[in-house]
Amino acid sequence: MLYLVRMDVRLPADMPPAQAAEVKAREKAYSQSLQRDGRWPHLWRIAGEYANYSVFDVEGHDELHELLSSLPLFPYMDIDVTPLARHPSAIA
């Protein structure tokens, strides 16, 4: 199943810079592993915001929930999920 996911990151203003750098490094490593294995095929930054739009290609709702809740930045995110279905007019 395909999902469009918007993630807005809101790190606490009082988070120590070293802690922020560490959690961002873990986030990058985890997200890149999901990209490499094909479950996170698209990741797009939203210009001017600490946010992204992503497309996930997973078996279903439960797998998506597991992946998202395992993100190191998950405790600091607002997440909106939209399940996608193929459009009948799409040529691909």
Coordinates of C-alpha atoms in Angstrom, one line a residue:
M1 CA 0.0 0.0 0.0
L2 CA 1.1 3.5 -0.7
Y3 CA 0.8 6.3 1.8
L4 CA 1.5 10.1 1.6
V5 CA 2.9 11.3 4.9
R6 CA 3.5 14.8 6.0
M7 CA 5.9 15.1 9.0
D8 CA 6.4 18.4 10.8
V9 CA 9.3 18.4 13.3
R10 CA 9.1 20.5 16.5
L11 CA 12.2 20.0 18.6
P12 CA 12.0 21.6 22.0
A13 CA 13.6 25.0 22.1
D14 CA 15.6 24.0 25.3
M15 CA 16.9 20.7 23.8
P16 CA 20.7 20.7 24.1
P17 CA 22.4 21.0 20.7
A18 CA 24.4 17.8 21.2
Q19 CA 21.2 15.9 21.9
A20 CA 19.5 17.4 18.9
A21 CA 22.5 16.5 16.7
E22 CA 22.5 12.9 18.0
V23 CA 18.8 12.3 17.4
K24 CA 19.0 13.8 13.9
A25 CA 22.0 11.5 13.1
R26 CA 20.0 8.5 14.2
E27 CA 17.0 9.7 12.2
K28 CA 19.1 10.1 9.1
A29 CA 20.6 6.6 9.4
Y30 CA 17.2 5.0 10.0
S31 CA 15.4 6.9 7.2
Q32 CA 18.2 6.0 4.7
S33 CA 17.9 2.3 5.6
L34 CA 14.2 2.5 4.8
Q35 CA 14.9 4.3 1.6
R36 CA 17.4 1.7 0.6
D37 CA 15.1 -1.2 1.2
G38 CA 12.3 0.4 -0.9
R39 CA 9.8 1.1 1.9
W40 CA 10.4 4.9 1.8
P41 CA 10.8 5.6 -2.0
H42 CA 10.2 9.4 -1.8
L43 CA 11.3 12.0 0.6
W44 CA 10.8 15.7 -0.2
R45 CA 11.6 18.7 2.0
I46 CA 9.0 21.4 2.3
A47 CA 10.8 24.6 1.4
G48 CA 11.1 27.0 4.3
E49 CA 9.8 24.6 6.9
Y50 CA 11.2 21.8 9.1
A51 CA 8.9 19.4 7.5
N52 CA 8.7 16.9 4.7
Y53 CA 6.3 15.0 2.4
S54 CA 7.1 11.3 2.0
V55 CA 5.7 8.4 0.2
F56 CA 5.9 5.0 1.9
D57 CA 5.3 1.7 0.2
V58 CA 4.5 -0.9 2.9
E59 CA 2.1 -3.9 3.4
G60 CA -0.5 -1.9 5.4
H61 CA -1.5 0.4 8.2
D62 CA 0.3 -1.6 10.9
E63 CA 3.6 -1.7 9.2
L64 CA 3.4 2.1 8.5
H65 CA 2.6 2.7 12.1
E66 CA 5.6 0.6 13.3
L67 CA 8.0 2.4 10.9
L68 CA 6.8 5.9 11.8
S69 CA 6.7 5.3 15.6
S70 CA 10.3 3.9 15.4
L71 CA 11.6 7.2 13.9
P72 CA 14.0 8.8 16.4
L73 CA 12.3 12.1 15.8
F74 CA 8.8 10.6 16.3
P75 CA 8.3 12.1 19.8
Y76 CA 8.8 15.6 18.3
M77 CA 6.6 15.2 15.1
D78 CA 3.2 16.1 14.0
I79 CA 2.3 13.5 11.4
D80 CA -0.6 13.4 8.8
V81 CA -1.1 10.2 6.9
T82 CA -3.1 9.8 3.6
P83 CA -3.6 6.4 2.1
L84 CA -3.2 6.4 -1.7
A85 CA -5.0 4.5 -4.4
R86 CA -4.1 4.3 -8.1
H87 CA -6.1 6.8 -10.2
P88 CA -8.0 5.3 -13.1
S89 CA -6.6 8.0 -15.5
A90 CA -3.0 7.4 -14.5
I91 CA -0.8 6.1 -17.4
A92 CA 1.8 4.5 -15.2

